[in-house]
């Protein structure tokens, strides 16, 4: 039970700052990533904070579950922000969406306790990387999938992906500029599923390193097209050397689709995206 809601604050009472959690979905093509940057550089965070600030009638600063790179999308980016404005959750929801650009939407908003933190309270994060596997370059969804014209053997990719599940030092799968304190992460599951011309890499871990999913996708595509043996995925992992991992896959097909929090926060559960592959939600979680 949240101790203080926006509606319950009496006009004569002292100012009460309340914390709100919200789910944001966005198409990242037009932005230089989530994080607010210097003036003139478009970011998702800046657009979200401008919209929320208009609803609150005061500057709003947000904290996200995971910063996404330029061109990366999200169907379930979780944020939190603090405000002393007395607004209902419907006010936040409708007001924010009325002020957001068409490629960003607020999916839900909910009051939470002050100890909730969008980043540090998260127990796991889940990404999906969508590959369009066809000799012909797609005219549709061009910036929402990664096109690979070579025939990919999904069974080889599945075998290679299984070698990465568990707790490992993922130094060879992170960007050189990654600032994470430790390269040791735990992958809970790594699945590859084909839907027609789409191949979807679905990966859940306690946390991810910078470019980790895109580097995994790059390695698996090299294995899938027969350029490398299945064992190469483990050899790259064992090397702990980014130079051994080949090319980083493009950002276009990458989606942040879920963030897991302790049950006590009782956050809404929204179906995982991307929307154009709704059949993915039949996958066993």
Tab-separated table of C-alpha atoms in Angstrom, residues 14-229:
chain	number	residue	atom	x	y	z
A	14	UNK	CA	2.845	20.412	3.805
A	15	UNK	CA	4.349	19.647	0.393
A	16	UNK	CA	4.592	15.888	-0.111
A	17	UNK	CA	6.900	14.497	-2.749
A	18	UNK	CA	5.579	11.277	-4.228
A	19	UNK	CA	7.338	8.771	-6.473
A	20	UNK	CA	5.799	7.442	-9.666
A	21	UNK	CA	6.900	4.471	-11.751
A	22	UNK	CA	6.004	4.402	-15.432
A	23	UNK	CA	6.486	2.241	-18.512
A	24	UNK	CA	7.733	3.890	-21.704
A	25	UNK	CA	7.781	2.398	-25.179
A	26	UNK	CA	9.586	4.040	-28.066
A	27	UNK	CA	10.953	3.697	-31.547
A	28	UNK	CA	14.571	4.735	-31.147
A	29	UNK	CA	15.386	5.478	-34.788
A	30	UNK	CA	15.240	9.268	-34.518
A	31	UNK	CA	17.105	9.514	-31.203
A	32	UNK	CA	20.697	9.331	-30.022
A	33	UNK	CA	19.670	6.876	-27.356
A	34	UNK	CA	17.784	7.158	-24.085
A	35	UNK	CA	20.146	9.418	-22.149
A	36	UNK	CA	19.770	13.196	-22.181
A	37	UNK	CA	22.689	14.806	-24.039
A	38	UNK	CA	23.965	18.201	-25.005
A	39	UNK	CA	21.631	20.795	-26.477
A	40	UNK	CA	20.492	20.036	-30.000
A	41	UNK	CA	20.932	16.245	-29.716
A	42	UNK	CA	17.622	14.373	-29.564
A	43	UNK	CA	17.213	11.817	-26.771
A	44	UNK	CA	14.244	9.825	-25.530
A	45	UNK	CA	14.835	10.986	-21.964
A	46	UNK	CA	14.633	14.650	-22.937
A	47	UNK	CA	11.326	14.128	-24.765
A	48	UNK	CA	9.834	12.173	-21.844
A	49	UNK	CA	10.959	14.718	-19.254
A	50	UNK	CA	9.547	17.624	-21.285
A	51	UNK	CA	6.163	15.912	-21.487
A	52	UNK	CA	6.064	15.023	-17.784
A	53	UNK	CA	7.224	18.513	-16.801
A	54	UNK	CA	4.286	20.022	-18.650
A	55	UNK	CA	1.870	17.777	-16.764
A	56	UNK	CA	3.542	18.482	-13.407
A	57	UNK	CA	3.985	22.211	-14.080
A	58	UNK	CA	7.538	21.901	-12.724
A	59	UNK	CA	10.795	20.345	-14.026
A	60	UNK	CA	10.757	16.536	-13.834
A	61	UNK	CA	13.870	14.362	-13.863
A	62	UNK	CA	13.618	10.651	-14.676
A	63	UNK	CA	15.677	7.549	-13.870
A	64	UNK	CA	15.465	4.554	-16.236
A	65	UNK	CA	15.981	0.803	-15.867
A	66	UNK	CA	18.561	0.638	-18.652
A	67	UNK	CA	20.030	3.225	-20.997
A	68	UNK	CA	19.557	2.216	-24.628
A	69	UNK	CA	21.874	3.267	-27.473
A	70	UNK	CA	21.118	5.302	-30.577
A	71	UNK	CA	18.653	3.487	-32.814
A	72	UNK	CA	17.636	0.957	-30.128
A	73	UNK	CA	13.937	0.542	-29.287
A	74	UNK	CA	11.926	-0.349	-26.194
A	75	UNK	CA	8.493	-1.797	-25.543
A	76	UNK	CA	8.957	-1.763	-21.764
A	77	UNK	CA	11.457	0.796	-20.504
A	78	UNK	CA	10.706	1.379	-16.818
A	79	UNK	CA	11.339	4.791	-15.252
A	80	UNK	CA	10.653	6.556	-11.989
A	81	UNK	CA	10.327	10.232	-11.134
A	82	UNK	CA	9.428	12.358	-8.114
A	83	UNK	CA	6.860	15.123	-8.018
A	84	UNK	CA	4.971	17.245	-5.509
A	85	UNK	CA	2.208	17.871	-8.060
A	86	UNK	CA	-1.163	16.436	-7.101
A	87	UNK	CA	-2.042	14.405	-10.178
A	88	UNK	CA	-3.994	11.207	-10.647
A	89	UNK	CA	-2.397	8.348	-12.544
A	90	UNK	CA	-4.873	9.043	-15.341
A	91	UNK	CA	-3.579	12.641	-15.433
A	92	UNK	CA	0.010	11.448	-15.818
A	93	UNK	CA	-0.944	8.868	-18.448
A	94	UNK	CA	-3.123	11.019	-20.684
A	95	UNK	CA	-1.206	14.241	-20.096
A	96	UNK	CA	2.181	12.730	-20.922
A	97	UNK	CA	0.921	11.033	-24.086
A	98	UNK	CA	-0.720	14.251	-25.259
A	99	UNK	CA	2.694	15.941	-25.085
A	100	UNK	CA	4.912	13.125	-26.398
A	101	UNK	CA	5.960	12.720	-30.042
A	102	UNK	CA	4.320	9.939	-32.059
A	103	UNK	CA	7.271	7.549	-31.667
A	104	UNK	CA	7.170	7.581	-27.830
A	105	UNK	CA	4.272	6.433	-25.607
A	106	UNK	CA	3.688	6.129	-21.892
A	107	UNK	CA	2.065	2.701	-21.377
A	108	UNK	CA	1.165	3.023	-17.685
A	109	UNK	CA	1.938	5.023	-14.543
A	110	UNK	CA	1.678	3.901	-10.932
A	111	UNK	CA	2.546	5.373	-7.511
A	112	UNK	CA	5.328	3.501	-5.706
A	113	UNK	CA	7.128	3.686	-2.390
A	114	UNK	CA	10.153	5.952	-2.055
A	115	UNK	CA	12.533	2.983	-1.959
A	116	UNK	CA	11.610	1.949	-5.507
A	117	UNK	CA	14.413	2.648	-7.978
A	118	UNK	CA	13.955	1.921	-11.675
A	119	UNK	CA	17.575	0.847	-12.085
A	120	UNK	CA	18.747	-0.514	-8.747
A	121	UNK	CA	15.524	-2.323	-7.784
A	122	UNK	CA	15.547	-4.327	-11.035
A	123	UNK	CA	16.297	-8.047	-10.690
A	124	UNK	CA	16.542	-8.864	-14.408
A	125	UNK	CA	16.211	-7.345	-17.863
A	126	UNK	CA	15.089	-8.918	-21.118
A	127	UNK	CA	15.924	-7.982	-24.697
A	128	UNK	CA	14.807	-9.230	-28.075
A	129	UNK	CA	16.904	-8.871	-31.215
A	130	UNK	CA	14.901	-9.222	-34.441
A	131	UNK	CA	16.633	-10.391	-37.623
A	132	UNK	CA	14.901	-10.316	-41.020
A	133	UNK	CA	16.475	-13.183	-42.923
A	134	UNK	CA	15.778	-12.907	-46.644
A	135	UNK	CA	17.814	-12.218	-49.818
A	136	UNK	CA	15.672	-9.133	-50.495
A	137	UNK	CA	16.141	-5.994	-48.419
A	138	UNK	CA	12.849	-5.199	-46.612
A	139	UNK	CA	11.071	-1.994	-47.574
A	140	UNK	CA	8.975	-2.134	-44.407
A	141	UNK	CA	10.349	-2.024	-40.843
A	142	UNK	CA	13.738	-1.088	-42.292
A	143	UNK	CA	14.881	0.583	-39.050
A	144	UNK	CA	13.079	-1.807	-36.713
A	145	UNK	CA	14.758	-5.055	-37.778
A	146	UNK	CA	18.277	-6.055	-38.777
A	147	UNK	CA	18.434	-7.434	-42.305
A	148	UNK	CA	20.713	-10.384	-43.045
A	149	UNK	CA	20.625	-11.611	-46.647
A	150	UNK	CA	22.606	-14.803	-45.969
A	151	UNK	CA	20.691	-17.989	-45.140
A	152	UNK	CA	20.943	-18.498	-41.378
A	153	UNK	CA	20.867	-21.957	-39.828
A	154	UNK	CA	18.874	-21.412	-36.638
A	155	UNK	CA	19.840	-24.797	-35.172
A	156	UNK	CA	23.520	-23.848	-35.265
A	157	UNK	CA	22.660	-20.500	-33.681
A	158	UNK	CA	20.661	-22.225	-30.932
A	159	UNK	CA	23.536	-24.579	-30.162
A	160	UNK	CA	25.979	-21.682	-29.970
A	161	UNK	CA	23.643	-19.571	-27.834
A	162	UNK	CA	23.308	-22.365	-25.288
A	163	UNK	CA	27.053	-22.080	-24.621
A	164	UNK	CA	26.537	-18.555	-23.239
A	165	UNK	CA	23.818	-19.345	-20.691
A	166	UNK	CA	24.832	-19.061	-17.033
A	167	UNK	CA	27.273	-16.871	-15.128
A	168	UNK	CA	30.323	-15.854	-17.174
A	169	UNK	CA	32.865	-13.109	-17.690
A	170	UNK	CA	31.443	-11.406	-20.796
A	171	UNK	CA	34.435	-9.120	-21.431
A	172	UNK	CA	34.655	-10.342	-25.037
A	173	UNK	CA	31.003	-9.435	-25.604
A	174	UNK	CA	31.048	-5.878	-24.293
A	175	UNK	CA	32.007	-2.601	-25.918
A	176	UNK	CA	35.548	-1.362	-25.373
A	177	UNK	CA	34.112	1.801	-23.806
A	178	UNK	CA	31.831	-0.119	-21.408
A	179	UNK	CA	31.984	1.417	-17.929
A	180	UNK	CA	30.404	-1.438	-15.950
A	181	UNK	CA	32.303	-2.256	-12.769
A	182	UNK	CA	32.254	-6.010	-13.452
A	183	UNK	CA	32.028	-7.964	-16.730
A	184	UNK	CA	30.530	-10.956	-14.895
A	185	UNK	CA	26.836	-11.359	-15.691
A	186	UNK	CA	24.318	-14.198	-15.552
A	187	UNK	CA	22.230	-15.073	-18.610
A	188	UNK	CA	19.054	-16.791	-17.415
A	189	UNK	CA	17.890	-17.847	-20.853
A	190	UNK	CA	18.929	-17.332	-24.458
A	191	UNK	CA	16.478	-18.542	-27.107
A	192	UNK	CA	16.255	-18.260	-30.872
A	193	UNK	CA	12.898	-18.667	-32.598
A	194	UNK	CA	11.965	-18.384	-36.271
A	195	UNK	CA	8.693	-16.798	-37.400
A	196	UNK	CA	8.596	-16.900	-41.181
A	197	UNK	CA	11.436	-14.660	-42.351
A	198	UNK	CA	12.050	-13.346	-38.824
A	199	UNK	CA	14.602	-14.853	-36.446
A	200	UNK	CA	14.244	-13.555	-32.898
A	201	UNK	CA	16.976	-13.749	-30.285
A	202	UNK	CA	15.317	-13.579	-26.860
A	203	UNK	CA	17.727	-13.149	-23.941
A	204	UNK	CA	17.151	-12.496	-20.237
A	205	UNK	CA	19.923	-11.722	-17.734
A	206	UNK	CA	20.431	-10.130	-14.346
A	207	UNK	CA	22.113	-7.218	-16.151
A	208	UNK	CA	23.730	-6.429	-19.492
A	209	UNK	CA	26.990	-4.826	-20.540
A	210	UNK	CA	27.265	-2.103	-23.170
A	211	UNK	CA	26.630	-3.661	-26.626
A	212	UNK	CA	26.426	-7.132	-25.047
A	213	UNK	CA	23.279	-8.264	-26.894
A	214	UNK	CA	24.415	-6.774	-30.204
A	215	UNK	CA	27.795	-8.508	-29.898
A	216	UNK	CA	26.110	-11.813	-29.092
A	217	UNK	CA	23.831	-11.343	-32.115
A	218	UNK	CA	26.851	-10.619	-34.315
A	219	UNK	CA	28.611	-13.813	-33.224
A	220	UNK	CA	25.477	-15.948	-33.650
A	221	UNK	CA	24.810	-14.618	-37.158
A	222	UNK	CA	28.388	-15.454	-38.195
A	223	UNK	CA	27.849	-18.975	-36.895
A	224	UNK	CA	24.396	-19.220	-38.469
A	225	UNK	CA	25.669	-18.430	-41.949
A	226	UNK	CA	28.457	-21.005	-41.639
A	227	UNK	CA	31.379	-18.591	-41.434
A	228	UNK	CA	32.342	-19.897	-37.981
A	229	UNK	CA	31.867	-23.170	-36.071
